[in-house]
CSV table of C-alpha atoms and ligand atoms in Angstrom, one decimal:
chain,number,residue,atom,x,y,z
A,1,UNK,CA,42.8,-47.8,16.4
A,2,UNK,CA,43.1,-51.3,16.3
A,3,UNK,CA,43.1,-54.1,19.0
A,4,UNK,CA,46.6,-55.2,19.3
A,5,UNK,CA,46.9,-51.1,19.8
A,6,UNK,CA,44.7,-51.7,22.8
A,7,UNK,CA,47.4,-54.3,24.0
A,8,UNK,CA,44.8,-57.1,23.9
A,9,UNK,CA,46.9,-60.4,24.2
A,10,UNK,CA,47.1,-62.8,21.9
A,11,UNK,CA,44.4,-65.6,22.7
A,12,UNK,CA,42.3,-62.6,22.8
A,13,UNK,CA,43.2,-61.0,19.4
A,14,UNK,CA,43.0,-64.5,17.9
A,15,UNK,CA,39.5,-65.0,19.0
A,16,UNK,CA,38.1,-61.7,18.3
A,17,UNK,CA,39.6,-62.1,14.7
A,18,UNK,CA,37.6,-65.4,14.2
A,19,UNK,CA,34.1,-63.5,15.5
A,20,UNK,CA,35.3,-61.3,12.9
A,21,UNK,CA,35.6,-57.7,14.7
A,22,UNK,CA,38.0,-55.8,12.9
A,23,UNK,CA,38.7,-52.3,15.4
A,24,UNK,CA,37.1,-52.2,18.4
A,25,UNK,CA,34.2,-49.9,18.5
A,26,UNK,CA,34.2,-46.6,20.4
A,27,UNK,CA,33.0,-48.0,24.2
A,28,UNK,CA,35.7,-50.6,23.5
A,29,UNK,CA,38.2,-48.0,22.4
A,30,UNK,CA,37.6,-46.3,25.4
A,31,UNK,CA,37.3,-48.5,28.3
A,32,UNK,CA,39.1,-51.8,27.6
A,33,UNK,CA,42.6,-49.3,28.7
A,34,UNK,CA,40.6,-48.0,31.6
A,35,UNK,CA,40.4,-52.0,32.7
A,36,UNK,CA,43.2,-53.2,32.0
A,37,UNK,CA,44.8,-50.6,34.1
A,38,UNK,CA,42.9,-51.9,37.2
A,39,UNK,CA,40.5,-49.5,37.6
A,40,UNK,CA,36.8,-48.9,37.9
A,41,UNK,CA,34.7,-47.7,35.4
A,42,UNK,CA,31.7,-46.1,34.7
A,43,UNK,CA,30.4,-46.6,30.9
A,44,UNK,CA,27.1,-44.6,29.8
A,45,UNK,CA,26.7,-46.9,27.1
A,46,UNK,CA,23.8,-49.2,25.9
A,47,UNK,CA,23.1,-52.9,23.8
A,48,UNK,CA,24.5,-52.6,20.2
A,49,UNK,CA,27.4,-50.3,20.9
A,50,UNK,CA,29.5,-53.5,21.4
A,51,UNK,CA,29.4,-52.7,25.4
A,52,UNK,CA,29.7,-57.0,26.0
A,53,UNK,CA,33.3,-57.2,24.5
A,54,UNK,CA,34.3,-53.7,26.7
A,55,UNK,CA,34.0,-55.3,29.8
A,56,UNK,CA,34.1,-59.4,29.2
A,57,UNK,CA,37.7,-58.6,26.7
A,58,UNK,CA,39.7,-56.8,29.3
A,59,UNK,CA,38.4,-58.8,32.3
A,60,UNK,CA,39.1,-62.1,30.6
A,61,UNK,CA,42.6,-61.0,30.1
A,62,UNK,CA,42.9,-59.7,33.6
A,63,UNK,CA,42.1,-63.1,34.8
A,64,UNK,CA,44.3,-64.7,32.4
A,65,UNK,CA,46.9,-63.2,33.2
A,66,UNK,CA,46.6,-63.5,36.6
A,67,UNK,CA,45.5,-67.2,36.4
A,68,UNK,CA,45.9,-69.2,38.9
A,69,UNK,CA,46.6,-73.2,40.0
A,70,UNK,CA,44.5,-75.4,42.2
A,71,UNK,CA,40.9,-75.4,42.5
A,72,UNK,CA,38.6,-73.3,40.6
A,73,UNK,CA,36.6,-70.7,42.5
A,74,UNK,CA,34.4,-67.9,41.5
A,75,UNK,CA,36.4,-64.6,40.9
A,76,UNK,CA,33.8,-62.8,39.2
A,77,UNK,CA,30.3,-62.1,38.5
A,78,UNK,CA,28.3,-60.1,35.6
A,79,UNK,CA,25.2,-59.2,37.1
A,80,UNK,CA,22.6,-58.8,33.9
A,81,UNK,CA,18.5,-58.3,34.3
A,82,UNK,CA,17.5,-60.9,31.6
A,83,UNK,CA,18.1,-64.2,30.8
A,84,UNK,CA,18.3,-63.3,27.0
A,85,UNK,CA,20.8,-60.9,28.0
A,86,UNK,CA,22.7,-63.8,30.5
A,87,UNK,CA,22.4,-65.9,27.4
A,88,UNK,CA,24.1,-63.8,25.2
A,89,UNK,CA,27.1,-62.7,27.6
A,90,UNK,CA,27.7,-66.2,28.3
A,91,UNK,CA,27.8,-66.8,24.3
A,92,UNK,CA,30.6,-63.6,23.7
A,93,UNK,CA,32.4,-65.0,26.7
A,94,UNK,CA,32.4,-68.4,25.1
A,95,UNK,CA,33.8,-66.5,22.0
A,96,UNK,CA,36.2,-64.1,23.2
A,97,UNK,CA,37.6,-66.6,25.7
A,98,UNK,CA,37.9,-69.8,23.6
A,99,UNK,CA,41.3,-69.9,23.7
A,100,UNK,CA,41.5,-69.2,27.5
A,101,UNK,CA,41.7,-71.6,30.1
A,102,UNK,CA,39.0,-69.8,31.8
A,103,UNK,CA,35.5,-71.2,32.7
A,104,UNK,CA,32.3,-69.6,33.0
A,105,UNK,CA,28.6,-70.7,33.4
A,106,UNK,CA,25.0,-68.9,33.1
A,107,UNK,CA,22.6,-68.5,35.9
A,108,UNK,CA,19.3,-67.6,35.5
A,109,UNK,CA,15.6,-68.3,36.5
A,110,UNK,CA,12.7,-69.6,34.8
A,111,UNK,CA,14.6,-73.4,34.4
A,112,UNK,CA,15.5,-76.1,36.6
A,113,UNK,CA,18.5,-75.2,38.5
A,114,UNK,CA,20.2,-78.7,37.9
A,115,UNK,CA,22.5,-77.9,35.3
A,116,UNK,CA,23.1,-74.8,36.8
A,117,UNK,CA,24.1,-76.4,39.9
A,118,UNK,CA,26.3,-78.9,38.2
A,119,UNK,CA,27.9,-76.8,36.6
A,120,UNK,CA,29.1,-74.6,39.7
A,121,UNK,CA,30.0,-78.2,41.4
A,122,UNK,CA,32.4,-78.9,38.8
A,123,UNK,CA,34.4,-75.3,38.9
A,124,UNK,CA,34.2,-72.0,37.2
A,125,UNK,CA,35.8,-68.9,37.3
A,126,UNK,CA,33.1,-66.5,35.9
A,127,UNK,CA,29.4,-66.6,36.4
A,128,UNK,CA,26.9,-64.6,34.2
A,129,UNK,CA,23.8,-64.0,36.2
A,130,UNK,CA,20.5,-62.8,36.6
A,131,UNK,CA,19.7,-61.6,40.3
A,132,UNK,CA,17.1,-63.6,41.6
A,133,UNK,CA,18.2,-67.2,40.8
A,134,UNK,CA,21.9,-65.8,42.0
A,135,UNK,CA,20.3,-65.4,45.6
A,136,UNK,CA,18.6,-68.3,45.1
A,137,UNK,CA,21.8,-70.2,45.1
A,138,UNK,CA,23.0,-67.9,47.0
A,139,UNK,CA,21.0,-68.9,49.9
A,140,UNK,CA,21.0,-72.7,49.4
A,141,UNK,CA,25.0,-72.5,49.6
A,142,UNK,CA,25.8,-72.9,46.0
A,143,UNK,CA,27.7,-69.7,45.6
A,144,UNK,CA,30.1,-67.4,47.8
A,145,UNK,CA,30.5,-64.4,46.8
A,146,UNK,CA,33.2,-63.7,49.0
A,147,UNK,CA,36.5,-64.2,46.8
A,148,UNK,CA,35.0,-62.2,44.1
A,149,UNK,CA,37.7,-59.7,42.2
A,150,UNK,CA,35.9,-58.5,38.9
A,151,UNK,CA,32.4,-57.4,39.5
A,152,UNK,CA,30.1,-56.1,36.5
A,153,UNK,CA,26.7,-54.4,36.8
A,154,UNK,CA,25.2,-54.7,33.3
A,155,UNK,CA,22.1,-52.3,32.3
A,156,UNK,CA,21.9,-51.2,35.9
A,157,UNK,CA,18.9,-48.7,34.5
A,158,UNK,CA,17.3,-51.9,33.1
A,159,UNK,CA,17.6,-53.9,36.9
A,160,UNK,CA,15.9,-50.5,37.8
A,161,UNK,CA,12.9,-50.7,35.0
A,162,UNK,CA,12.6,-54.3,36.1
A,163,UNK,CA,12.3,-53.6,40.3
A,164,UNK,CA,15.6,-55.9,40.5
A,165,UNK,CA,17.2,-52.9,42.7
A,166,UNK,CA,17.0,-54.6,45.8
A,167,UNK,CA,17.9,-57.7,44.9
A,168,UNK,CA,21.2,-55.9,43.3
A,169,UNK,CA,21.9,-54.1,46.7
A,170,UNK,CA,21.8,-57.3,48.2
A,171,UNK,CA,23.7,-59.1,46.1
A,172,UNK,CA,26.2,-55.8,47.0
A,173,UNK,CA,26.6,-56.7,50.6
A,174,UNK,CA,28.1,-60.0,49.6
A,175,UNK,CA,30.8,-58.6,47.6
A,176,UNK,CA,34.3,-58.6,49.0
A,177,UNK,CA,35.2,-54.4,49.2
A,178,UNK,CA,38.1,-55.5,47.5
A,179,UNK,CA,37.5,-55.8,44.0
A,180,UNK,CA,37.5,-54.1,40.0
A,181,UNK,CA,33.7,-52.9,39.5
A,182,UNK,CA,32.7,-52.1,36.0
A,183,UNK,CA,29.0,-50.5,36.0
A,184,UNK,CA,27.0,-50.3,32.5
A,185,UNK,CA,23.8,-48.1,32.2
A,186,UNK,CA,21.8,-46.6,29.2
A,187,UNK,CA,21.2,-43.7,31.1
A,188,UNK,CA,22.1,-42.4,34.3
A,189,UNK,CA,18.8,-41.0,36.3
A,190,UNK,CA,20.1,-40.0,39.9
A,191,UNK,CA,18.8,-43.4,41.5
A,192,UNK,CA,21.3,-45.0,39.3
A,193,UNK,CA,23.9,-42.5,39.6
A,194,UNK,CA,23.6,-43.0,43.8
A,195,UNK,CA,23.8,-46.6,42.5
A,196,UNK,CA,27.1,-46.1,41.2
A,197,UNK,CA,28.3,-43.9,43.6
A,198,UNK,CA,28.1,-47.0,46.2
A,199,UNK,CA,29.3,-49.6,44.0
A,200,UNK,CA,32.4,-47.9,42.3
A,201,UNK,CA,35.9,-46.5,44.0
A,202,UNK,CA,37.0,-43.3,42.2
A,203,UNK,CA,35.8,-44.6,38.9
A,204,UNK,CA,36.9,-43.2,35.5
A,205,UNK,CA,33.7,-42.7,33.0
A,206,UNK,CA,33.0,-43.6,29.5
A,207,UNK,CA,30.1,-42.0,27.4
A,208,UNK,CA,28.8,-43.3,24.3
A,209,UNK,CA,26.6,-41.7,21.8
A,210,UNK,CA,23.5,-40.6,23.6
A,211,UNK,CA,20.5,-42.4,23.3
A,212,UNK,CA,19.1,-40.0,21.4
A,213,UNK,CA,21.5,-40.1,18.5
A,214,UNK,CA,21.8,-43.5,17.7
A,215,UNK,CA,18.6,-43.2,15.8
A,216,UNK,CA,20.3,-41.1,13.0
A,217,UNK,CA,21.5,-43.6,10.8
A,218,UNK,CA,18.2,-46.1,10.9
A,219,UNK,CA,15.7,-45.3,8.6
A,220,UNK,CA,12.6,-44.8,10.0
A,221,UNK,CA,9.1,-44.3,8.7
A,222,UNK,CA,5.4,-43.9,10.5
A,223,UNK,CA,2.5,-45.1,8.9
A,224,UNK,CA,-1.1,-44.1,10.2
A,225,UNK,CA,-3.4,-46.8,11.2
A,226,UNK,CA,-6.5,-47.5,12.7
A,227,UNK,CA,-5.8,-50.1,15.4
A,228,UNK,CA,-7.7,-53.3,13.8
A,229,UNK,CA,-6.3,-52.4,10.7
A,230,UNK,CA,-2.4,-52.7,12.2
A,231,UNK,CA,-2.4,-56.7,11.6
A,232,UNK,CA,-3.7,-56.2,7.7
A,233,UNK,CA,-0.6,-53.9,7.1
A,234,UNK,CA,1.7,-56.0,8.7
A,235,UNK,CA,0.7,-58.6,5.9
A,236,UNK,CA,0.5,-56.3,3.2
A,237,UNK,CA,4.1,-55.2,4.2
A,238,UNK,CA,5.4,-58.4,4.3
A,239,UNK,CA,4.5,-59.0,1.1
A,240,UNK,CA,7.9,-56.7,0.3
A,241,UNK,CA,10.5,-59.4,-0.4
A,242,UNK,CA,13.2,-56.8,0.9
A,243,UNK,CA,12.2,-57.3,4.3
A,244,UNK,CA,14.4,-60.1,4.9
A,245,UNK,CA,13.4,-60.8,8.3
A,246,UNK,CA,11.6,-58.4,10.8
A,247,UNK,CA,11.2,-58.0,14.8
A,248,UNK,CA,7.8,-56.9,15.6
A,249,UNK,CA,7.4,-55.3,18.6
A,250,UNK,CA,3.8,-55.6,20.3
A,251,UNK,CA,2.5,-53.8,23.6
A,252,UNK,CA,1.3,-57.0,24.8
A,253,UNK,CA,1.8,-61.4,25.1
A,254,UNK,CA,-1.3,-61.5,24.0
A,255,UNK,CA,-0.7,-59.1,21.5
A,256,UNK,CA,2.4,-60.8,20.3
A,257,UNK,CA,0.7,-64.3,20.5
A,258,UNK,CA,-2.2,-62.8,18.0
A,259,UNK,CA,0.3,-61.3,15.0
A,260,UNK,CA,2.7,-64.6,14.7
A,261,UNK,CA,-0.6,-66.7,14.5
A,262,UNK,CA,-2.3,-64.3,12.0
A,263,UNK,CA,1.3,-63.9,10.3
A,264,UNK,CA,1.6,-67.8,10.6
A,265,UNK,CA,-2.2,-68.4,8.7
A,266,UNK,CA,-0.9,-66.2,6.2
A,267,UNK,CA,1.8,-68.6,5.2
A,268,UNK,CA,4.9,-65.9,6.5
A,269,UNK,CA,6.8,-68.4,9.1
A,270,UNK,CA,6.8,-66.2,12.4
A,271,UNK,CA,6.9,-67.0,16.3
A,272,UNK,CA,6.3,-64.9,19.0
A,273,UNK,CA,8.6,-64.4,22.3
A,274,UNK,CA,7.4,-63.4,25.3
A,275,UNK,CA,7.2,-64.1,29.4
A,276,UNK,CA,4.7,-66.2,29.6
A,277,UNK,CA,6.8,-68.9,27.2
A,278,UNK,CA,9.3,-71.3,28.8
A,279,UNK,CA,12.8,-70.4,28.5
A,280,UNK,CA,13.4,-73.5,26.0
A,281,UNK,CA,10.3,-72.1,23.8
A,282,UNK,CA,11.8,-69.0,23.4
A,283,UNK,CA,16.0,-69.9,23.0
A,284,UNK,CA,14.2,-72.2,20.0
A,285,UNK,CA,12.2,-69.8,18.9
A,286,UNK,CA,15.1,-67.2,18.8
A,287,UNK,CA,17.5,-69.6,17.5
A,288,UNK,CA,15.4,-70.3,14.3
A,289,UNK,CA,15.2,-66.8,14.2
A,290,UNK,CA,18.6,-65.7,14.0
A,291,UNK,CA,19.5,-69.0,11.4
A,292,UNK,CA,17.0,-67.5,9.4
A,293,UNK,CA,14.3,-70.2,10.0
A,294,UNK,CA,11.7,-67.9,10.8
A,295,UNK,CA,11.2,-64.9,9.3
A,296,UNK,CA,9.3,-62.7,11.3
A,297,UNK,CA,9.7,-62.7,15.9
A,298,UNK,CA,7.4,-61.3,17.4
A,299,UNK,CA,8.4,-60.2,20.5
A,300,UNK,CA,7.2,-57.7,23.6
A,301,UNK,CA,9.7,-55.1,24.8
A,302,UNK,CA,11.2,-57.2,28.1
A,303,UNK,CA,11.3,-60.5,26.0
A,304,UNK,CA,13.2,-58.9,23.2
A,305,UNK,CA,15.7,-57.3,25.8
A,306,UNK,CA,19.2,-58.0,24.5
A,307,UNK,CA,18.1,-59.9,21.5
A,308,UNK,CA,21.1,-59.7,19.5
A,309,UNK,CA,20.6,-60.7,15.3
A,310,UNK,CA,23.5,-59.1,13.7
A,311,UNK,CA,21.7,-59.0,10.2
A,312,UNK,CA,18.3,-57.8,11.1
A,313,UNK,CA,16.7,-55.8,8.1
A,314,UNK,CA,13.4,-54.4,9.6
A,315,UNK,CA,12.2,-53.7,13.2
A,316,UNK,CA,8.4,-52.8,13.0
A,317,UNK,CA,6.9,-50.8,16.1
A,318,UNK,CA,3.1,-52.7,15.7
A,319,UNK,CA,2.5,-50.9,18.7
A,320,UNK,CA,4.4,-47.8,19.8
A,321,UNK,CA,6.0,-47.8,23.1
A,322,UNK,CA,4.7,-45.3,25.8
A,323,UNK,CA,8.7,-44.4,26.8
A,324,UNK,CA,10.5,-42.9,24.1
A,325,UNK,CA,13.6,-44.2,24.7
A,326,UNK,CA,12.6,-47.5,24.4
A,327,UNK,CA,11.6,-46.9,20.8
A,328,UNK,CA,15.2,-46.1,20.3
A,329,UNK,CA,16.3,-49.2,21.9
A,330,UNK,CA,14.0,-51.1,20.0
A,331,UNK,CA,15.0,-49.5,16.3
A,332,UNK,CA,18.6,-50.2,18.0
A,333,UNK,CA,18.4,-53.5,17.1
A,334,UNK,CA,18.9,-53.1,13.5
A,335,UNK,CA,21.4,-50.6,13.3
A,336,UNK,CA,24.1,-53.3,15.1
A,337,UNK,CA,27.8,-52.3,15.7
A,338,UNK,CA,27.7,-49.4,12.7
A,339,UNK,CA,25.0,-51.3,9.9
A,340,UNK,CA,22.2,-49.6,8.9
A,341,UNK,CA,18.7,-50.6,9.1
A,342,UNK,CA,15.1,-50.1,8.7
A,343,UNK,CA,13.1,-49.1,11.1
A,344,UNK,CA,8.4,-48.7,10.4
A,345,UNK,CA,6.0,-47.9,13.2
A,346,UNK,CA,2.7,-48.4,13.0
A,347,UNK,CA,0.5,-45.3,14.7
A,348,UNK,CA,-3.1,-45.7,15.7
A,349,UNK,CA,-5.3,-42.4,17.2
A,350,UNK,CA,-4.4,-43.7,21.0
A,351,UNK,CA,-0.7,-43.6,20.1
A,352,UNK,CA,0.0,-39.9,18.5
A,353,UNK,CA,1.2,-38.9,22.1
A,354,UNK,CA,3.7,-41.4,22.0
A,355,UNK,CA,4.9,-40.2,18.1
A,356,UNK,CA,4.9,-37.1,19.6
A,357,UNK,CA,7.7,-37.6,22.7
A,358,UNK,CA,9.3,-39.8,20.3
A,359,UNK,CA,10.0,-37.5,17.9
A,360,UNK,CA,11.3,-35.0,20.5
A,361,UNK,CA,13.5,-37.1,22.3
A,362,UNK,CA,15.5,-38.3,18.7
A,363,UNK,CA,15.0,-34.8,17.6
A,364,UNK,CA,14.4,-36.5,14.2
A,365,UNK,CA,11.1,-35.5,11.7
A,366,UNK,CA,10.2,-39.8,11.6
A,367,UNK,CA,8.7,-39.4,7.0
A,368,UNK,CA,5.1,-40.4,7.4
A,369,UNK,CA,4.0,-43.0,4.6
A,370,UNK,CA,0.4,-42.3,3.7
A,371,UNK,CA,0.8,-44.2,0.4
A,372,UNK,CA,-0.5,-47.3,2.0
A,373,UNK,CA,-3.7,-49.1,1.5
A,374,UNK,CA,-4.6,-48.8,5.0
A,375,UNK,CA,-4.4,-44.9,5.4
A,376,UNK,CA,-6.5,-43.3,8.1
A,377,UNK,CA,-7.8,-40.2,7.7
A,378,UNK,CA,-6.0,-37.4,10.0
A,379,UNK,CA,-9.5,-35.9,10.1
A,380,UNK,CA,-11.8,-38.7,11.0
A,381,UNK,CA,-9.1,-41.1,12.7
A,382,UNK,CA,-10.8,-44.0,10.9
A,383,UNK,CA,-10.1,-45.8,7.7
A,384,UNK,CA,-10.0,-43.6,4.7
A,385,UNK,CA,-11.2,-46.8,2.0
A,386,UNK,CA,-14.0,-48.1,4.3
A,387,UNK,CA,-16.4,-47.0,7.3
A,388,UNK,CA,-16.9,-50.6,9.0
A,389,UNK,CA,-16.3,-48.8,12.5
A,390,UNK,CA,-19.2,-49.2,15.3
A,391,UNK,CA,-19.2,-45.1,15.4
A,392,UNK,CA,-20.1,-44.6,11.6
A,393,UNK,CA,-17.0,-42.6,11.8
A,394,UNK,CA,-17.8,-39.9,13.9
A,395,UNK,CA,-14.4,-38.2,15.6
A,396,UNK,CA,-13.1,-40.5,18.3
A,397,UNK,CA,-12.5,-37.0,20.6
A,398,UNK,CA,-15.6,-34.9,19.7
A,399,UNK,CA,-17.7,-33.9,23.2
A,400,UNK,CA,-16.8,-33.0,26.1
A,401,UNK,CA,-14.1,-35.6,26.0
A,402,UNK,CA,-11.1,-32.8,27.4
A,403,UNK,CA,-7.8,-33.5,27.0
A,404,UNK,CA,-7.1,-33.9,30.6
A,405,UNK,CA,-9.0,-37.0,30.8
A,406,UNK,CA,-8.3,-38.3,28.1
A,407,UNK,CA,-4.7,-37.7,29.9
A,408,UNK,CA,-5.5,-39.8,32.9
A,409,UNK,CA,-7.4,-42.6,30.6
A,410,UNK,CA,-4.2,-42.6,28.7
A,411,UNK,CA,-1.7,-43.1,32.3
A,412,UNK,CA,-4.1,-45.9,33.8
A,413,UNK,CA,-3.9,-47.1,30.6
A,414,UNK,CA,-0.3,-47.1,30.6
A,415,UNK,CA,-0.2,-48.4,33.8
A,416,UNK,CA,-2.2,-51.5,33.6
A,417,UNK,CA,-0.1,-52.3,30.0
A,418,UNK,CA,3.0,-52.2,32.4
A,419,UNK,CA,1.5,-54.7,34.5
A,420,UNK,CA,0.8,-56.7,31.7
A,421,UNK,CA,4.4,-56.9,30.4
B,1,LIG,P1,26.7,-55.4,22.4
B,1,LIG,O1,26.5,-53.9,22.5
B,1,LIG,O2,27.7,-55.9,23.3
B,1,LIG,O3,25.3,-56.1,22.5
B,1,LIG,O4,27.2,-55.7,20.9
B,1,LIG,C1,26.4,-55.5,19.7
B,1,LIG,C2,26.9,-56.3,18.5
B,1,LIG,O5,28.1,-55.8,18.0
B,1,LIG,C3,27.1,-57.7,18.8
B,1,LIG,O6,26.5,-58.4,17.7
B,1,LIG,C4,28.6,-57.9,18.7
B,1,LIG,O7,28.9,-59.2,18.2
B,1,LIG,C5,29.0,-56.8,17.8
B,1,LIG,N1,30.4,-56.3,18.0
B,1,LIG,C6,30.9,-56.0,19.2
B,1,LIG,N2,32.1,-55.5,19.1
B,1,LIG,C7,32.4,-55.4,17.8
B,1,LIG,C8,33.5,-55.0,17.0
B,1,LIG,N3,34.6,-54.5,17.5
B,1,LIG,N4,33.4,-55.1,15.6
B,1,LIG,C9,32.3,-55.7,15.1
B,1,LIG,N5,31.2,-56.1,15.7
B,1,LIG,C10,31.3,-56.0,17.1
C-alpha cells in the first residue's frame, strides 16, 4: 500500500516524500482511512510504530481541507505526557504540514511561558500539549477549549504512569462534545479502557503488534554483573567501535549523572538527560545527540520518554527496569519504523527478578554473554577475577534471609526508586 492509496493529498504526499517515508506503516495503514472518514478511533499502538504521522497526517488534511478564512483559533489539541514527546509532535507536524497553511505551537512546562504565550497571541490552529501548563493557560485565559474539533489523547497509559489522569479529565470537561477524538495507548488496562469509553463516540479500533513482540527483531544479550562493576563494562564495551552511539538507560538522576561523568573521564563524549535538568540542557543535550555530537545519552526512563533517534545502534539496560514492559519500550528505541538494532542489559544479583518477568513477558530466551571480563559467578554472585567485596564473597542470600522478605525489601525498594524518578 502506498500513500497516495491512502488518498493523502498532495501537500501531504509531497512532504512525507521529503521526510523520506516511503509506505506508510501498518498503524498508519490502518487508521489514517478510519480519520479521514470522520470518525473516532481507538489505536493500541505505541512510540516507534510511526503512531505520530497516523493521527497528525489525516488530521492535518482534515483541517486543510476544511480550512477556513478570518481569524485563527484553536481547532485542536494533542494532549501528550512529556515535553520530549510535545517536542517531537510539534517537529512531525512542522514536517508533515510544511506545505500547509496550518499553524501549530508547543506547550509545555518546565520554561517560561512567554513564548508560549506569544505564540497563542499571534494565532494557531493546532496546539501540542502537555497537561499541566495547558490548565495553566488554561486558567489565566490564554486558551478556550471551546471550539475544539480534533482532539488527540497521546499515550493515555503513560498520562496514567505519570498521575496526569486528573488533569486529563479535566482538561475533558472543556471540550466541546462535538468533536473527532483519536485516543493512543500502549496498552489498554481497564482504567484506560473506562478512559476511552468516556472520551470516544462509537469508535473504530486499531491494534498494532503487541508489546510483547516488538522485541523479536532487536537483538538482545544479558551480561551478569556485580553492581560496582556495571560502570567498568560500560567502558570496556564502549571500547567496540560498532557501537556507533548508545542510549543508556539508568534507574536513577543520580545514577545517570554518575555514568556520563565516568564515561566523560574516560574520553567517550556522553551527557546525561534527566528531570532534574532544565528543559534547554536537555533539547541541547539531545540535539547533539541525535547530530551525532555525543556519543553516548544517558538517560532515566521518564526523560528518555519519546526520544526519537532514527539511527540508534545500541540501547544498554545499565540498570534493568522493575516493569517489563518498559524494557520493551526502551530496546524499542533502536528497532525504529522496521530497522534492527542492538539491544545489552546489564544484570546485577538485585535484578534477576526483573530478567526473569522480562523474559516472560517477550517470551524470548535474552543469549547471556559470560565471555566478558567482568563475569560474576552464578554461584557466589560476586566477581569471578577478584574478591574486593566487604563480604569476602560469602552468598549475598545465605541465612535466614527467606525469599518473602527479600520480596518486600525488593517492593519498598521499588517503590522509593519510583519516587526517585
Ligand atoms: P512514532 O511511532 O510516531 O514515534 O514514529 C517512529 C519513527 O518512525 C519516527 O522516526 C518517524 O519519523 C518514523 N516513521 C513514521 N512513519 C514512517 C513511515 N511511513 N516510513 C518511514 N519512517 C516512518
Amino acid at each position: 500500500m502506498s500513500f497516495k492509496e491512502l488518498r493523502l493529498i498532495e501537500p501531504i504526499l509531497r512532504a512525507l516524500k521529503a521526510e523520506g517515508y516511503e509506505n506508510p506503516t501498518p498503524v498508519q495503514e490502518q487508521a489514517i482511512p478510519i480519520v479521514l472518514k470522520g470518525r473516532d478511533l481507538l489505536a493500541c499502538a505505541q512510540t516507534g510504530t510511526g503512531k505520530t504521522a497516523a493521527f497528525s497526517v489525516p488530521m492535518l488534511q482534515l483541517m486543510e481541507q476544511d480550512n477556513r478564512r478570518g481569524r485563527r483559533h484553536i481547532r485542536s489539541l494533542i494532549l501528550t505526557p512529556t515535553r520530549e514527546l510535545a517536542i517531537q509532535i510539534g517537529e512531525s507536524i512542522s514536517a508533515y504540514g510544511r506545505h500547509t497553511h496550518l499553524r501549530h505551537t508547543v506547550i509545555f512546562g518546565g520554561v517560561s511561558q512567554h513564548n508560549q504565550v506569544n505564540a497563542l497571541k499571534s494565532g494557531v490552529d493546532i496546539i501540542v500539549a502537555t497537561p499541566g501548563r495547558l490548565l495553566d493557560l488554561m486558567s489565566q485565559g490564554f486558551i478556550s477549549l471551546n471550539k475544539i474539533e480534533y482532539f488527540v489523547l497521546d499515550e493515555a497509559d503513560r498520562m496514567l504512569d505519570m498521575g496526569f489522569i486528573h488533569d486529563v479529565r479535566k482538561v475533558l470537561k472543556q471540550l466541546p462534545d462535538r468533536r473527532q477524538s483519536l485516543f493512543f495507548s500502549a496498552t489498554m488496562p481497564p482504567v484506560i479502557q473506562e478512559l476511552a469509553d468516556r472520551i470516544l463516540y462509537k469508535p473504530l479500533t486499531v491494534e498494532v503488534t503487541p508489546v510483547s513482540t516488538t522485541a523479536e527483531k532487536i537483538e538482545q544479550s544479558v551480561y551478569h554483573v556485580v553492581k560496582k562493576e556495571k560502570r567498568a563494562l560500560l567502558l570496556h564495551l564502549l571500547k567496540n567501535e560498532d557501537i556507533e552511539n548508545a542510549l543508556v538507560f539508568t534507574r536513577t538522576k543520580h545514577g545517570a549523572d554518575k555514568v556520563a561523568k565516568v564515561l566523560s573521564k574516560a574520553g567517550i563524549s556522553a551527557e546525561a538527560i534527566h528531570g532534574n535538568k532544565s528543559q534547554n540542557a536537555r533539547q541541547r543535550a539531545l540535539g547533539n545527540f541525535k547530530k551525532m555530537k555525543t556519543r553516548v545519552l544517558v538517560a532515566t526512563d521518564i526523560a528518555a520518554r519519546g526520544i526519537d533517534v532514527d539511527t540508534l545502534s545500541h540501547v544498554i539496560n545499565f540498570d534493568l527496569p522493575n516493569v517489563p514492559e518498559t524494557y520493551v519500550h526502551r530496546i524499542g528505541r533502536t528497532g525504529r519504523a522496521g530497522a534492527s538494532g542492538i539491544a545489552i542489559s546489564f544484570c546485577d544479583a538485585e535484578e534477576k527478578a526483573y530478567l526473569k518477568s522480562i523474559r516472560k513477558l517477550t517470551d524470548q530466551a535474552i543469549p547471556v554473554v559470560d565471555d566478558h571480563p567482568f563475569p560474576m559467578s552464578a554461584a557466589t554472585e560476586e566477581p569471578q577475577n577478584n574478591n574486593r567485596s566487604s563480604n569476602g564473597g560469602q552468598k549475598r542470600h545465605h541465612g535466614g534471609h527467606s525469599r518473602h522478605q527479600g520480596n518486600n525489601r525488593r517492593r519498598k525498594s521499588n517503590n522509593r526508586r519510583r519516587e526517585r524518578n
